[in-house]
XYZ file of C-alpha atoms in Angstrom:
398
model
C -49.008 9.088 -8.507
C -46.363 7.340 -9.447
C -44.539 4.199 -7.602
C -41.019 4.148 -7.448
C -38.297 1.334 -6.109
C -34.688 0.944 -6.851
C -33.404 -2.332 -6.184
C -30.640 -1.913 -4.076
C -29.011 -5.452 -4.376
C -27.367 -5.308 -1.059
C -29.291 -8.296 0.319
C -30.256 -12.010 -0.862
C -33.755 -11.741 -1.923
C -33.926 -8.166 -2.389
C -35.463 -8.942 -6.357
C -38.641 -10.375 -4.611
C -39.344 -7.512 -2.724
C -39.576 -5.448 -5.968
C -41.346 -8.243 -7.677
C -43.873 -7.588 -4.630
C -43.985 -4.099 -4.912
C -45.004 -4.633 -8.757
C -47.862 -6.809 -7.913
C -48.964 -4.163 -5.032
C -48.725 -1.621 -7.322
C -50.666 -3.300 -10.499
C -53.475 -3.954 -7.756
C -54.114 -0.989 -6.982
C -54.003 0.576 -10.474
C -50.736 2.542 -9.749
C -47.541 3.443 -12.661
C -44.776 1.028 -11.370
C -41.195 2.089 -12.149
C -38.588 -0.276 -10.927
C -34.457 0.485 -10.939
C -31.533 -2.136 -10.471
C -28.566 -0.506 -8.578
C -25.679 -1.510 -11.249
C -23.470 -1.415 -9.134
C -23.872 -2.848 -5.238
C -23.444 -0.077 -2.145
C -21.136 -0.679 0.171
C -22.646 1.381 3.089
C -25.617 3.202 3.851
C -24.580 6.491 2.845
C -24.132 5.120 -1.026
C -27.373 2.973 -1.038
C -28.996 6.613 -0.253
C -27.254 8.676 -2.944
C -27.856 5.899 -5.189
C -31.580 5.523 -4.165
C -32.515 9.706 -4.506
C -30.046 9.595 -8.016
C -32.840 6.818 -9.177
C -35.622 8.557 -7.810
C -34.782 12.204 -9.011
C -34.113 10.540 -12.387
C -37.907 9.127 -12.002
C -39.551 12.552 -11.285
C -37.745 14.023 -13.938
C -38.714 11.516 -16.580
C -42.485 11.617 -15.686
C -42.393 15.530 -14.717
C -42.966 15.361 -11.038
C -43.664 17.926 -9.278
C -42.478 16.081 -5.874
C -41.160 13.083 -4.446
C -42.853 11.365 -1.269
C -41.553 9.310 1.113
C -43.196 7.255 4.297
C -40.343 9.271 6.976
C -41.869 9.307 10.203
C -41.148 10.756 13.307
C -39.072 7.458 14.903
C -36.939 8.067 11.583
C -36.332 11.716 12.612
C -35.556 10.894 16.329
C -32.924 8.537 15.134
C -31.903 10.931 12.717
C -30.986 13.487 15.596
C -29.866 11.224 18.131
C -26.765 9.953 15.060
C -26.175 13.629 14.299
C -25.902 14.351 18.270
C -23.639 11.546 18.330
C -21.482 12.868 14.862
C -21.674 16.939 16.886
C -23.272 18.169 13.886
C -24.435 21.965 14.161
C -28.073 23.440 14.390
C -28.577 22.908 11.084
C -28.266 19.012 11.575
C -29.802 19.286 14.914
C -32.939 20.242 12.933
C -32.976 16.620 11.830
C -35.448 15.944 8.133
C -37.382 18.720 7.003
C -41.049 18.194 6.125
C -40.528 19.546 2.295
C -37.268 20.462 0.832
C -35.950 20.461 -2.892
C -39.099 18.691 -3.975
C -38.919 16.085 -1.458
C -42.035 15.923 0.834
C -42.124 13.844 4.098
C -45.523 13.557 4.622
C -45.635 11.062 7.586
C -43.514 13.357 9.812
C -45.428 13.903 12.824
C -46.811 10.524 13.253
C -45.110 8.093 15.146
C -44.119 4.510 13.610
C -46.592 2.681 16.146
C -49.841 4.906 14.945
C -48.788 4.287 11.453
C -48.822 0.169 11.772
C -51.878 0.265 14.124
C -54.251 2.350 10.847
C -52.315 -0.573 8.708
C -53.582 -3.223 10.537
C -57.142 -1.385 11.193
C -57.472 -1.646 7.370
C -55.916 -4.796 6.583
C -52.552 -3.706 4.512
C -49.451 -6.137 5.406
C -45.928 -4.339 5.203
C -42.766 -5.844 3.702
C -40.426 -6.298 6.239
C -36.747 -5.436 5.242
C -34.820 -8.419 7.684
C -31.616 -6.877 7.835
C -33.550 -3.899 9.756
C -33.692 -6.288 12.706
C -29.634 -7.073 12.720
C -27.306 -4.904 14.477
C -24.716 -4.602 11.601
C -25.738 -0.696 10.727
C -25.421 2.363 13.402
C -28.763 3.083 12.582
C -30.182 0.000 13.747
C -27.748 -0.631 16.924
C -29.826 3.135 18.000
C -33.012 1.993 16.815
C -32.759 -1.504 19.156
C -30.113 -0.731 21.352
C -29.035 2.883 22.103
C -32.978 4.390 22.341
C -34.779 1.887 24.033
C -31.231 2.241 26.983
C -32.600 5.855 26.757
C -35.725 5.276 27.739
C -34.902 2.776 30.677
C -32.308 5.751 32.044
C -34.154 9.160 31.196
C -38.095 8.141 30.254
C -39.396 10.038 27.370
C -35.880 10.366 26.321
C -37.308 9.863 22.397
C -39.528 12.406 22.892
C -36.994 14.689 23.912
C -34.939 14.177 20.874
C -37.955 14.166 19.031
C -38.539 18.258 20.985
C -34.952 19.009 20.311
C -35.395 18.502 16.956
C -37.993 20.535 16.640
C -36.684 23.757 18.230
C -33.403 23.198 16.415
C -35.661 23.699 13.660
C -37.272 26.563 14.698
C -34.286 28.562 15.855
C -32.701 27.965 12.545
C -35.347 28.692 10.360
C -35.023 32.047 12.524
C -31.493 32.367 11.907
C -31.936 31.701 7.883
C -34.178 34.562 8.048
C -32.125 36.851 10.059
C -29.669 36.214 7.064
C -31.656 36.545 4.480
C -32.603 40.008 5.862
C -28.813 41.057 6.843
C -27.829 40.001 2.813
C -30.787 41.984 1.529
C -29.650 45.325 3.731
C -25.613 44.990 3.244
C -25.183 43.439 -0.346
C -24.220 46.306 -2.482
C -24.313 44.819 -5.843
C -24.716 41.291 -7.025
C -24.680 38.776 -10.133
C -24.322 34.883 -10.734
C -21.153 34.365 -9.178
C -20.421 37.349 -7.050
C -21.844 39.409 -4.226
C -20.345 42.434 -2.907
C -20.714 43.353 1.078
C -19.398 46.838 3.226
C -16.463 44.880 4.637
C -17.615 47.664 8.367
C -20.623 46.465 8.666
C -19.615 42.916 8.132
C -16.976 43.010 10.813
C -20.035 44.597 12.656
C -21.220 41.294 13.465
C -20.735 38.569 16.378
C -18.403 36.184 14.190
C -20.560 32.906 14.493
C -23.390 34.695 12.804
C -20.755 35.995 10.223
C -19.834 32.450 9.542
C -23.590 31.462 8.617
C -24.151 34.634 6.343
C -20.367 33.804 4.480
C -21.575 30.380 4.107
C -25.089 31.462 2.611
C -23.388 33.920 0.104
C -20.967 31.061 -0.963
C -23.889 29.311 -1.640
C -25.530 31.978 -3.598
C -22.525 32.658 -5.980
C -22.526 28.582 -6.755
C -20.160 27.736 -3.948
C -19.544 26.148 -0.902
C -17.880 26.581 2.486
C -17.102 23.347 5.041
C -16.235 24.592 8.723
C -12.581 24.823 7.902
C -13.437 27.335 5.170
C -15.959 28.955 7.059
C -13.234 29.796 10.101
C -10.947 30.798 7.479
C -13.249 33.104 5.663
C -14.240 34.802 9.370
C -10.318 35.211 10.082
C -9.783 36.710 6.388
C -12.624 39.307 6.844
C -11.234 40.179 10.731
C -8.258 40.683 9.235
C -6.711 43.850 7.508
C -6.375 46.993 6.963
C -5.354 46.368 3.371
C -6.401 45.009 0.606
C -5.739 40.894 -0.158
C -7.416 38.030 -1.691
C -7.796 34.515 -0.287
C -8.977 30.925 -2.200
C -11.119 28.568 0.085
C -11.840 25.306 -0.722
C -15.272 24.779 -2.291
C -14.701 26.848 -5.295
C -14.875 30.270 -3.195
C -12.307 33.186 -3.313
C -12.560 36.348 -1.062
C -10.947 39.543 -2.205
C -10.634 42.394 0.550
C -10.388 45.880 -0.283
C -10.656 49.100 2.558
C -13.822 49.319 2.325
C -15.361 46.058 0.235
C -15.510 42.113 0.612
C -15.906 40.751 -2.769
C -17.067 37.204 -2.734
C -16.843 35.295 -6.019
C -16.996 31.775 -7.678
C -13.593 31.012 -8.495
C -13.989 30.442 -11.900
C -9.959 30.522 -12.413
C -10.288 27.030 -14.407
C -6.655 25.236 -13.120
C -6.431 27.932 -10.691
C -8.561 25.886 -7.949
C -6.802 22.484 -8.383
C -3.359 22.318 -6.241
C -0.619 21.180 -8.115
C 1.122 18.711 -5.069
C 4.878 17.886 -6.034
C 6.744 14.938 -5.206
C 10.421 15.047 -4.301
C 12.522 11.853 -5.485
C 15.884 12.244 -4.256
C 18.391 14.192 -2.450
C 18.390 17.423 -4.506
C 16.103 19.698 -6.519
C 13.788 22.034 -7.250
C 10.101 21.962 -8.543
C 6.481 23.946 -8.254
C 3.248 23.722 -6.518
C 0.042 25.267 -6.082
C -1.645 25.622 -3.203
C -4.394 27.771 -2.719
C -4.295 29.856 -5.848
C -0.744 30.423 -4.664
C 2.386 29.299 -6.903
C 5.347 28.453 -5.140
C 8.782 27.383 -5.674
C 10.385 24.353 -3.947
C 14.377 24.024 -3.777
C 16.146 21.331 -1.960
C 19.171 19.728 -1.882
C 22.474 20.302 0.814
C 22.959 23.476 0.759
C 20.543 26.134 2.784
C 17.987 27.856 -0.228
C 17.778 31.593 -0.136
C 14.026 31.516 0.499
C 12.838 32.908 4.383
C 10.985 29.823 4.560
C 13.323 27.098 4.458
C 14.303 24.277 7.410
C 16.733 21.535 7.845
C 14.981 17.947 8.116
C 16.642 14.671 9.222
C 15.205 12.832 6.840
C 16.505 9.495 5.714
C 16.243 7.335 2.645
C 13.375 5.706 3.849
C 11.233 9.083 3.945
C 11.530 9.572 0.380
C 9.766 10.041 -1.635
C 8.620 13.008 0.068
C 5.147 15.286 -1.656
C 4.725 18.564 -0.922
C 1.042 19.309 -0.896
C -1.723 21.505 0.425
C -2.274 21.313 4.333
C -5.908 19.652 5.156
C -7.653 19.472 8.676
C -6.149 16.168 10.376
C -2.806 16.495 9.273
C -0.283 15.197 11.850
C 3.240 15.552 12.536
C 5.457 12.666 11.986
C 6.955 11.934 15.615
C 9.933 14.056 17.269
C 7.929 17.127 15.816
C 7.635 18.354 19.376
C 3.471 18.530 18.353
C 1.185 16.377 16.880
C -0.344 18.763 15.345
C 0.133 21.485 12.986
C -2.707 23.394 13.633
C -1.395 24.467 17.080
C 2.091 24.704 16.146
C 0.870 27.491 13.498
C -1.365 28.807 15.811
C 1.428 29.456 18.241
C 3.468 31.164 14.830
C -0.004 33.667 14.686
C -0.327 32.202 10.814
C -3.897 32.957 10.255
C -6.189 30.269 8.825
C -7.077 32.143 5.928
C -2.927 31.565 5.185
C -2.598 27.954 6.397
C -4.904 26.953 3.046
C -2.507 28.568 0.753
C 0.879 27.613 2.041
C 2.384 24.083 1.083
C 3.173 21.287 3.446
C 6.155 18.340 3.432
C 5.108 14.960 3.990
C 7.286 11.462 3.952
C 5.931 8.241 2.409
C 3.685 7.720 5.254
C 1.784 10.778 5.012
C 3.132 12.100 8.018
C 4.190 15.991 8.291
C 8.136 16.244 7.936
C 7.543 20.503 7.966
C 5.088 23.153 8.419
C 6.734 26.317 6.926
C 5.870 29.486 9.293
C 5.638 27.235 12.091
C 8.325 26.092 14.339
C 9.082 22.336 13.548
C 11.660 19.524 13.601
C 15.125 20.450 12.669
C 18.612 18.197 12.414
C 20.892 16.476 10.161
C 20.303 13.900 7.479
C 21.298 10.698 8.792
C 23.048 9.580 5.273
C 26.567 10.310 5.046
C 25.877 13.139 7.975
C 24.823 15.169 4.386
C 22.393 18.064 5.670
C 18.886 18.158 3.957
C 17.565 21.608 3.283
C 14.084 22.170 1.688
C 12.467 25.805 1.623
C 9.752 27.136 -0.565
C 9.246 30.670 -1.946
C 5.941 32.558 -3.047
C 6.030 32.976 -7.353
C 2.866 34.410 -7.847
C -0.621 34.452 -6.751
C -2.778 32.864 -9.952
C-alpha cells in the first residue's frame, strides 16, 4: 500500500492537513507520497480532475495495480440525487461503480454512520475538512439541506436514492450486455478505428437502443458521441436509400452505403476542425468548414447565385458578423419569429445529421442573424436603405 494526497490549496490550512497525513502515515509504517496542486481549482469539478491526474500519475510511478478510495454509500446517494437534479441518463443514474478503470471503491455499501462508529470503537480520529460543513458547494447544500428536507417529507427518501441507484445499475449493466451481444452478432468486419454493421438489421432496432450501441462503437473505434451526436447519428442511419457520409462531433464520421454503415475515427487531420469565418464589412466573400463540409460565403448588395442565400437587416453595429458551425443552445437574435433554431429547422425537415454540417450567421453578440434551410428574418439594411445579402454554397465535402 501506498498513501497518496494532493494538496489541493483551495483552503487556508490545507498544508497541515497533509503535514498530518505524513505523520499518520510514518506511524503506521506506510509509503507517503504527497502532491501540491500548482495551480489552485476554481470549482469542484477541477479539484477532481486535478486530484485523479495526481493520483493516476502515483499508481503509475509505483506500478499500481489499483487505486482505493474511502466512497461510501452517503457519497453515492448524493451522487444520484445531483445527477437526478442535472437529468442525467441511466448511465448516471447508476451513480459510482464499485471498480472501474483501476479505481476500487471499497467502502460502497456501508453507510457513513457505521464507518465513524468502527472508528471510534478502535480509537482512530478523522481529519475534518471545515469547508464540508459550509453551504458554498451543491454538494454540501444536498448533503445538509436538500436530503435531510427529504427525509422530513418522504422518510427513507436516502434509501430510496440509495435503491434507485442500484437498479439503475443493474438495468444498465443489462443493457451493456445486450450490446455487447448485438455488436458481436451484426459487426461484419472490424479494426482500430472502424467497425462495419448491416445498415437492415441496424434500422431493425427500437432507436433508443440504437443510440447506446452507436455510442459504444464510437467508443470502440477511439471516439465519442454526446447526445447531440448520438440523435444525429440515429437520424443519419434512419435515413436513406442512398449512399452518404456524415462527420459528428467527437472525432466520429458515418458513411452509409445500401446495404453497410461504416463507422470510422475521423482521422482526416484538419478535416475535423471547422474553419469559422468572420465577415468585416459590407461586401465579400470567404470559406468555412463545417462538418467536414467546405463552403463558400458571398455577401455584399447584390442577391448571390447560391439557393441558400437571405436578405438580413443588419446594421453597422452587427458587424462583425462570424459564420460558424451551429451548436445545441444557439438562439436567434430577436425579430427571428423563433428563439430557436432547432425548431425553425425542424419545421424546414433539415435532418440533424445536416444541421452539424451546415454553417450559421451570428452578429457580435453571438446571437443567430440566419439559419440557412430554415425560414428566418428577412428585410433591408438600415444603412443608406443598401440591401444586405449573404448566401453560402456547398464546395466540397473534405
Amino acid at each position: 500500500l501506498f498513501v497518496a494526497h494532493l494538496d489541493h490549496r483551495m483552503r487556508a490550512g490545507s498544508d497541515s492537513d497533509a503535514r498530518w497525513l505524513a505523520g499518520v502515515a510514518r506511524a503506521w509504517g506506510v509509503p507517503y507520497r504527497r502532491g501540491c496542486a500548482t495551480v489552485v481549482p476554481r470549482n469542484e469539478n477541477e479539484a477532481r480532475d486535478v486530484r485523479w491526474a495526481f493520483l493516476d500519475a502515483v499508481a503509475d510511478a509505483e506500478g499500481a495495480t489499483g487505486i482505493l478510495s474511502a466512497h461510501h454509500d452517503d457519497d453515492q446517494i448524493e451522487t444520484v440525487l445531483h445527477r437526478v437534479l442535472r437529468g442525467t441518463g441511466l448511465r448516471g443514474l447508476s451513480g459510482m461503480r464499485l471498480a472501474q478503470g483501476g479505481r476500487v471503491r471499497p467502502l460502497l455499501g456501508e453507510q457513513r454512520a457505521t464507518l465513524e462508529a468502527y472508528a471510534a470503537r478502535f480509537g482512530l480520529r478523522p481529519r475534518r475538512d471545515p469547508t464540508n460543513a459550509m453551504p458554498i458547494t451543491v454538494r454540501n447544500r444536498l448533503r445538509h439541506e436538500v436530503l435531510p428536507l427529504l427525509d422530513e417529507i418522504r422518510p427513507g427518501a436516502a434509501a430510496a436514492l440509495l435503491r434507485l441507484g442500484r437498479i439503475a445499475a443493474a438495468e444498465e449493466r443489462a443493457l451493456e450486455q445486450a450490446e455487447g451481444v448485438w455488436i458481436d452478432a451484426h459487426v461484419r468486419a472490424a479494426a482500430a478505428a472502424r467497425r462495419v454493421v448491416d445498415l437492415d438489421d441496424l434500422r431493425a432496432i427500437p432507436a433508443d437502443f440504437r443510440g447506446r450501441v452507436m455510442r459504444r462503437l464510437a467508443r470502440q473505434v477511439g471516439a465519442r458521441l454526446d447526445s447531440a451526436g448520438t440523435r444525429a447519428a440515429i437520424q443519419f442511419t434512419s435515413a436513406g436509400p442512398g449512399a452518404a457520409e456524415c462527420r459528428l462531433p467527437g472525432g466520429l464520421v458515418l458513411r452509409r452505403s445500401l446495404t453497410e454503415l461504416v463507422v470510422a475515427r475521423d482521422d482526416g487531420g484538419g478535416v475535423r476542425t471547422d474553419r469559422p469565418l468572420t465577415v468585416e464589412g459590407w461586401t465579400g466573400r470567404g470559406e468555412v468548414v463545417v462538418g467536414g463540409v467546405r463552403w463558400v460565403v458571398e455577401w455584399g448588395p447584390e442577391a448571390p447565385a447560391h439557393p441558400l442565400h437571405v436578405c438580413l437587416p443588419v446594421e453597422p453595429d452587427h458587424f462583425p458578423l462570424r459564420v460558424r458551425g451551429w451548436r445545441p443552445g444557439d438562439r436567434f437574435a430577436p425579430g427571428a419569429g423563433t428563439r430557436s433554431p432547432s425548431r425553425a429547422w425542424a419545421r424546414a425537415g433539415v435532418p440533424r445529421h445536416e444541421r452539424l454540417r451546415r454553417p450559421v450567421v451570428e452578429d457580435r453578440r453571438a446571437r443567430l442573424l440566419w439559419v440557412p434551410g430554415a425560414r428566418g428574418p428577412s428585410g433591408r439594411a438600415v444603412a443608406g436603405d443598401v440591401p444586405f445579402f449573404i448566401g453560402i454554397g456547398h464546395v466540397d465535402q473534405l
